[in-house]
Short mmCIF file of C-alpha atoms in Angstrom, two decimals:
data_model
loop_
_atom_site.label_atom_id
_atom_site.label_comp_id
_atom_site.label_asym_id
_atom_site.label_seq_id
_atom_site.Cartn_x
_atom_site.Cartn_y
_atom_site.Cartn_z
CA MET E 595 14.77 18.35 -22.42
CA SER E 596 16.58 16.87 -19.44
CA ASP E 597 17.26 13.13 -19.48
CA ALA E 598 15.94 12.86 -15.92
CA LEU E 599 13.28 14.95 -14.22
CA VAL E 600 13.10 15.62 -10.48
CA GLU E 601 10.01 16.79 -8.60
CA ALA E 602 9.44 17.25 -4.86
CA ARG E 603 5.85 16.59 -3.88
CA ASP E 604 4.66 16.60 -0.24
CA GLY E 605 7.84 15.10 1.17
CA ILE E 606 8.32 12.69 -1.74
CA LEU E 607 11.09 13.16 -4.31
CA ILE E 608 10.00 11.75 -7.69
CA ILE E 609 12.86 10.98 -10.09
CA THR E 610 11.79 10.22 -13.66
CA ILE E 611 14.11 8.76 -16.28
CA ASN E 612 13.11 10.90 -19.24
CA ARG E 613 14.27 9.26 -22.47
CA PRO E 614 11.01 7.73 -23.71
CA ASP E 615 12.10 7.69 -27.36
CA ALA E 616 14.96 5.38 -26.31
CA LYS E 617 12.76 3.35 -23.94
CA ASN E 618 14.52 5.17 -21.11
CA ALA E 619 17.85 3.47 -21.85
CA MET E 620 20.32 4.75 -19.28
CA ASN E 621 22.99 7.19 -20.41
CA LYS E 622 25.62 9.23 -18.63
CA GLU E 623 23.50 12.35 -18.21
CA ALA E 624 20.55 10.50 -16.71
CA SER E 625 22.89 8.65 -14.35
CA GLU E 626 24.45 11.86 -13.10
CA LEU E 627 21.08 13.52 -12.62
CA ILE E 628 19.77 10.54 -10.64
CA ALA E 629 22.88 10.52 -8.43
CA ALA E 630 22.43 14.24 -7.72
CA ALA E 631 18.74 13.69 -6.89
CA LEU E 632 19.61 10.93 -4.41
CA ASP E 633 22.10 13.25 -2.73
CA ARG E 634 19.32 15.81 -2.48
CA LEU E 635 16.94 13.22 -1.00
CA ASP E 636 19.33 12.55 1.86
CA ALA E 637 20.33 16.19 2.33
CA GLU E 638 16.89 17.81 2.65
CA ASP E 639 15.07 17.10 5.90
CA ASP E 640 11.61 17.75 4.46
CA LEU E 641 12.09 14.94 1.92
CA ARG E 642 11.13 11.58 3.42
CA VAL E 643 10.90 9.06 0.55
CA GLY E 644 12.18 8.82 -3.02
CA ILE E 645 10.57 7.24 -6.08
CA VAL E 646 12.35 6.28 -9.30
CA THR E 647 10.18 5.83 -12.39
CA GLY E 648 10.31 6.17 -16.17
CA ALA E 649 8.53 8.42 -18.65
CA GLY E 650 6.33 7.24 -21.50
CA GLY E 651 5.18 3.90 -20.09
CA THR E 652 8.59 2.22 -19.71
CA PHE E 653 10.77 2.06 -16.61
CA CYS E 654 14.21 1.46 -18.14
CA SER E 655 15.37 -0.84 -20.92
CA GLY E 656 18.95 -0.97 -19.63
CA MET E 657 22.16 0.63 -20.79
CA ASP E 658 22.09 2.86 -23.84
CA LEU E 659 23.96 0.54 -26.23
CA LYS E 660 24.45 3.30 -28.79
CA GLY E 661 26.20 5.33 -26.14
CA PHE E 662 28.18 2.27 -25.11
CA LEU E 663 29.46 1.88 -28.67
CA ARG E 664 30.54 5.54 -28.58
CA GLY E 665 32.54 4.83 -25.43
CA GLU E 666 30.05 6.37 -23.01
CA THR E 667 29.43 4.54 -19.73
CA PRO E 668 26.34 5.38 -17.64
CA PHE E 669 28.16 4.99 -14.33
CA VAL E 670 28.78 7.53 -11.57
CA ALA E 671 31.82 7.16 -9.34
CA GLY E 672 30.75 5.85 -5.95
CA ARG E 673 27.16 5.38 -7.12
CA GLY E 674 27.46 2.87 -9.94
CA PHE E 675 25.19 2.26 -12.92
CA GLY E 676 22.35 4.74 -13.22
CA GLY E 677 23.79 6.67 -10.28
CA ILE E 678 22.21 4.19 -7.89
CA THR E 679 23.26 0.54 -8.08
CA GLN E 680 26.31 0.72 -5.80
CA LYS E 681 25.07 3.17 -3.19
CA SER E 682 21.54 3.46 -1.89
CA PRO E 683 20.31 6.61 -0.16
CA ALA E 684 19.79 6.47 3.60
CA LYS E 685 16.11 7.23 3.08
CA PRO E 686 13.63 4.77 1.53
CA LEU E 687 13.49 4.47 -2.24
CA ILE E 688 10.68 2.93 -4.31
CA ALA E 689 10.86 1.82 -7.94
CA ALA E 690 7.63 2.48 -9.86
CA VAL E 691 7.76 0.15 -12.85
CA ASP E 692 5.60 0.43 -15.96
CA GLY E 693 6.49 -1.49 -19.10
CA TYR E 694 10.00 -2.93 -19.18
CA ALA E 695 12.62 -3.09 -16.41
CA LEU E 696 15.32 -4.96 -18.26
CA ALA E 697 19.07 -5.47 -17.87
CA GLY E 698 20.38 -2.33 -16.15
CA GLY E 699 16.76 -1.27 -15.73
CA LEU E 700 16.10 -4.26 -13.50
CA GLU E 701 19.34 -3.56 -11.67
CA VAL E 702 18.14 -0.02 -10.96
CA ALA E 703 14.80 -1.36 -9.73
CA ILE E 704 16.31 -3.93 -7.36
CA ALA E 705 18.72 -1.32 -6.01
CA CYS E 706 15.61 0.37 -4.61
CA ASP E 707 14.08 -0.76 -1.31
CA MET E 708 10.66 -1.59 -2.73
CA ILE E 709 9.10 -2.13 -6.15
CA VAL E 710 5.59 -1.26 -7.29
CA ALA E 711 4.64 -2.49 -10.76
CA ASN E 712 1.87 -2.17 -13.27
CA GLU E 713 0.31 -5.54 -14.06
CA ASN E 714 1.74 -5.43 -17.59
CA ALA E 715 5.33 -4.81 -16.48
CA LYS E 716 8.13 -7.14 -17.56
CA PHE E 717 11.37 -7.87 -15.72
CA GLY E 718 14.58 -9.53 -16.87
CA ILE E 719 18.36 -9.55 -17.17
CA PRO E 720 18.85 -10.55 -20.83
CA GLU E 721 22.50 -9.48 -21.06
CA VAL E 722 23.66 -12.99 -22.02
CA LYS E 723 21.70 -12.63 -25.27
CA ARG E 724 24.15 -9.86 -26.19
CA GLY E 725 27.27 -11.62 -24.92
CA LEU E 726 27.27 -9.47 -21.78
CA ALA E 727 26.52 -10.03 -18.10
CA ALA E 728 24.33 -8.26 -15.54
CA ALA E 729 27.36 -6.76 -13.82
CA ALA E 730 25.64 -3.70 -12.29
CA GLY E 731 24.31 -5.72 -9.37
CA GLY E 732 21.92 -8.14 -11.04
CA LEU E 733 24.06 -11.25 -10.65
CA MET E 734 24.85 -10.46 -7.02
CA ARG E 735 21.67 -8.81 -5.78
CA LEU E 736 18.94 -10.82 -7.53
CA PRO E 737 19.79 -14.12 -5.72
CA LYS E 738 19.28 -12.25 -2.44
CA LYS E 739 15.87 -11.01 -3.54
CA ILE E 740 14.47 -14.28 -4.91
CA ALA E 741 15.38 -17.97 -4.77
CA PRO E 742 18.93 -18.40 -6.12
CA HIS E 743 17.97 -21.12 -8.60
CA ILE E 744 15.29 -18.85 -10.09
CA ALA E 745 17.82 -16.02 -10.31
CA MET E 746 20.20 -18.44 -12.02
CA GLU E 747 17.56 -19.29 -14.64
CA LEU E 748 16.83 -15.65 -15.35
CA ALA E 749 20.54 -14.83 -15.66
CA LEU E 750 21.43 -17.77 -17.91
CA THR E 751 18.38 -17.77 -20.20
CA GLY E 752 17.81 -14.03 -20.38
CA ASP E 753 14.07 -14.72 -20.27
CA PHE E 754 11.58 -12.17 -18.98
CA MET E 755 9.05 -12.57 -16.18
CA ASP E 756 5.80 -10.69 -15.76
CA ALA E 757 4.65 -8.64 -12.78
CA LYS E 758 2.45 -11.43 -11.42
CA ARG E 759 5.37 -13.84 -11.30
CA ALA E 760 7.65 -11.18 -9.83
CA TYR E 761 5.09 -10.56 -7.10
CA GLU E 762 4.76 -14.29 -6.38
CA LEU E 763 8.53 -14.53 -6.03
CA GLY E 764 8.61 -11.61 -3.59
CA LEU E 765 10.50 -9.29 -5.91
CA VAL E 766 7.59 -6.86 -6.26
CA ASN E 767 5.70 -5.40 -3.31
CA ARG E 768 2.52 -4.32 -5.07
CA VAL E 769 0.94 -4.85 -8.48
CA THR E 770 -1.53 -2.30 -9.80
CA SER E 771 -3.83 -2.08 -12.81
CA GLY E 772 -3.17 1.65 -13.05
CA PRO E 773 0.02 3.70 -13.39
CA ALA E 774 2.77 2.36 -11.16
CA LEU E 775 3.66 5.87 -10.03
CA ASP E 776 0.21 6.40 -8.48
CA ALA E 777 0.53 3.22 -6.43
CA ALA E 778 4.11 4.08 -5.50
CA ILE E 779 3.03 7.51 -4.25
CA GLU E 780 0.39 5.84 -2.10
CA LEU E 781 3.05 3.57 -0.58
CA ALA E 782 5.44 6.50 -0.16
CA GLN E 783 2.78 8.53 1.66
CA ALA E 784 2.27 5.68 4.13
CA ILE E 785 6.01 5.68 4.84
CA ALA E 786 6.34 9.48 4.94
CA GLY E 787 3.69 9.67 7.66
CA ASN E 788 5.94 7.81 10.08
CA GLY E 789 8.83 9.03 12.22
CA PRO E 790 11.68 9.94 9.85
CA LEU E 791 14.45 8.83 12.19
CA ALA E 792 12.70 5.53 12.88
CA VAL E 793 12.19 4.92 9.16
CA LYS E 794 15.82 5.69 8.33
CA LYS E 795 17.23 3.51 11.10
CA SER E 796 14.83 0.65 10.34
CA LYS E 797 15.95 0.67 6.71
CA GLN E 798 19.58 0.62 7.81
CA VAL E 799 19.14 -2.40 10.08
CA ILE E 800 17.28 -4.38 7.41
CA ALA E 801 19.83 -3.44 4.74
CA GLU E 802 22.90 -4.27 6.84
CA SER E 803 21.80 -7.12 9.10
CA GLY E 804 22.13 -9.76 6.39
CA GLU E 805 25.90 -9.46 6.85
CA TRP E 806 25.78 -9.75 10.66
CA SER E 807 26.61 -13.00 12.40
CA GLU E 808 24.24 -14.39 15.03
CA ALA E 809 26.83 -13.63 17.70
CA GLU E 810 27.03 -9.94 16.84
CA MET E 811 23.56 -9.10 15.52
CA TRP E 812 22.03 -7.74 18.75
CA GLN E 813 25.04 -5.57 19.51
CA LYS E 814 25.11 -4.33 15.91
CA GLN E 815 21.40 -3.48 16.04
CA THR E 816 21.88 -1.55 19.30
CA GLU E 817 24.77 0.39 17.77
CA THR E 818 22.82 1.15 14.60
CA LEU E 819 19.67 2.31 16.36
CA GLY E 820 21.71 4.47 18.73
CA ASN E 821 19.57 6.75 20.89
CA LEU E 822 16.43 6.33 18.76
CA PHE E 823 14.25 5.46 21.76
CA ALA E 824 15.34 8.64 23.57
CA THR E 825 14.66 11.09 20.72
CA ASN E 826 12.04 13.82 20.67
CA ASP E 827 10.23 11.93 17.92
CA ALA E 828 10.01 8.80 20.09
CA ARG E 829 8.36 10.80 22.86
CA GLU E 830 6.13 12.59 20.34
CA GLY E 831 4.99 9.29 18.87
CA ALA E 832 3.98 7.97 22.27
CA ALA E 833 2.26 11.24 23.19
CA ALA E 834 0.34 11.39 19.91
CA PHE E 835 -0.87 7.82 20.42
CA ALA E 836 -2.03 8.58 23.96
CA GLU E 837 -3.76 11.80 22.86
CA LYS E 838 -5.26 10.19 19.73
CA ARG E 839 -3.80 12.73 17.34
CA LYS E 840 -1.44 12.82 14.39
CA PRO E 841 2.25 13.05 15.39
CA ASN E 842 4.21 16.21 14.69
CA TRP E 843 7.59 14.81 13.70
CA THR E 844 10.66 17.04 13.96
CA GLY E 845 13.35 14.54 13.01
CA THR E 846 15.11 15.04 16.34
#
């Protein structure tokens, strides 16, 4: 059985870490399969949104320590840990978290653009408890997602937080009593119904604008959006609104 499963469903690419017996601990094979799936997400025009989830009621418990002891590293060149932490796809990506998202598992989740979690989910970067550090993005990315002093506490104590607390801190978008994947698909469908070029460019501005100075931000936004307002989809969106119908997006 493959260590990661990939399914295209109505414009949504669902990527499932498939090592439930190991609590979906990330290994080299799963990382490579995830990286390939993200390449596919960006390459295929009919795919609009990606979802990363885990099989068997757990998202990801982090790096496969048994593999680590054998000398295996679950990193992909140019993509990072899990095939995702260093390079995000151009299209939106949602983490659907059931159970534990710990260590590298949390780093995979926060590398996504949005997180949907079951109410019983747990989040944490407990690497310090093993003499390690959350070096796959956790130490750098988490303080940008939540208050830095809260991120500091999580990094230095290794303590977990539940989905309710993660939602209160703004780390999680939605908390559900059912399977996280179902709620993530609902969110993905809402995104997939919008103009694909507009969605892609909007993600890019939000992702990159944190590094722009106030003096350059308007020029940078104009450059990033390019000719978006002159595209066929822009005209189609306006026409569909005026005619009270569903838009027929072409991605042009």
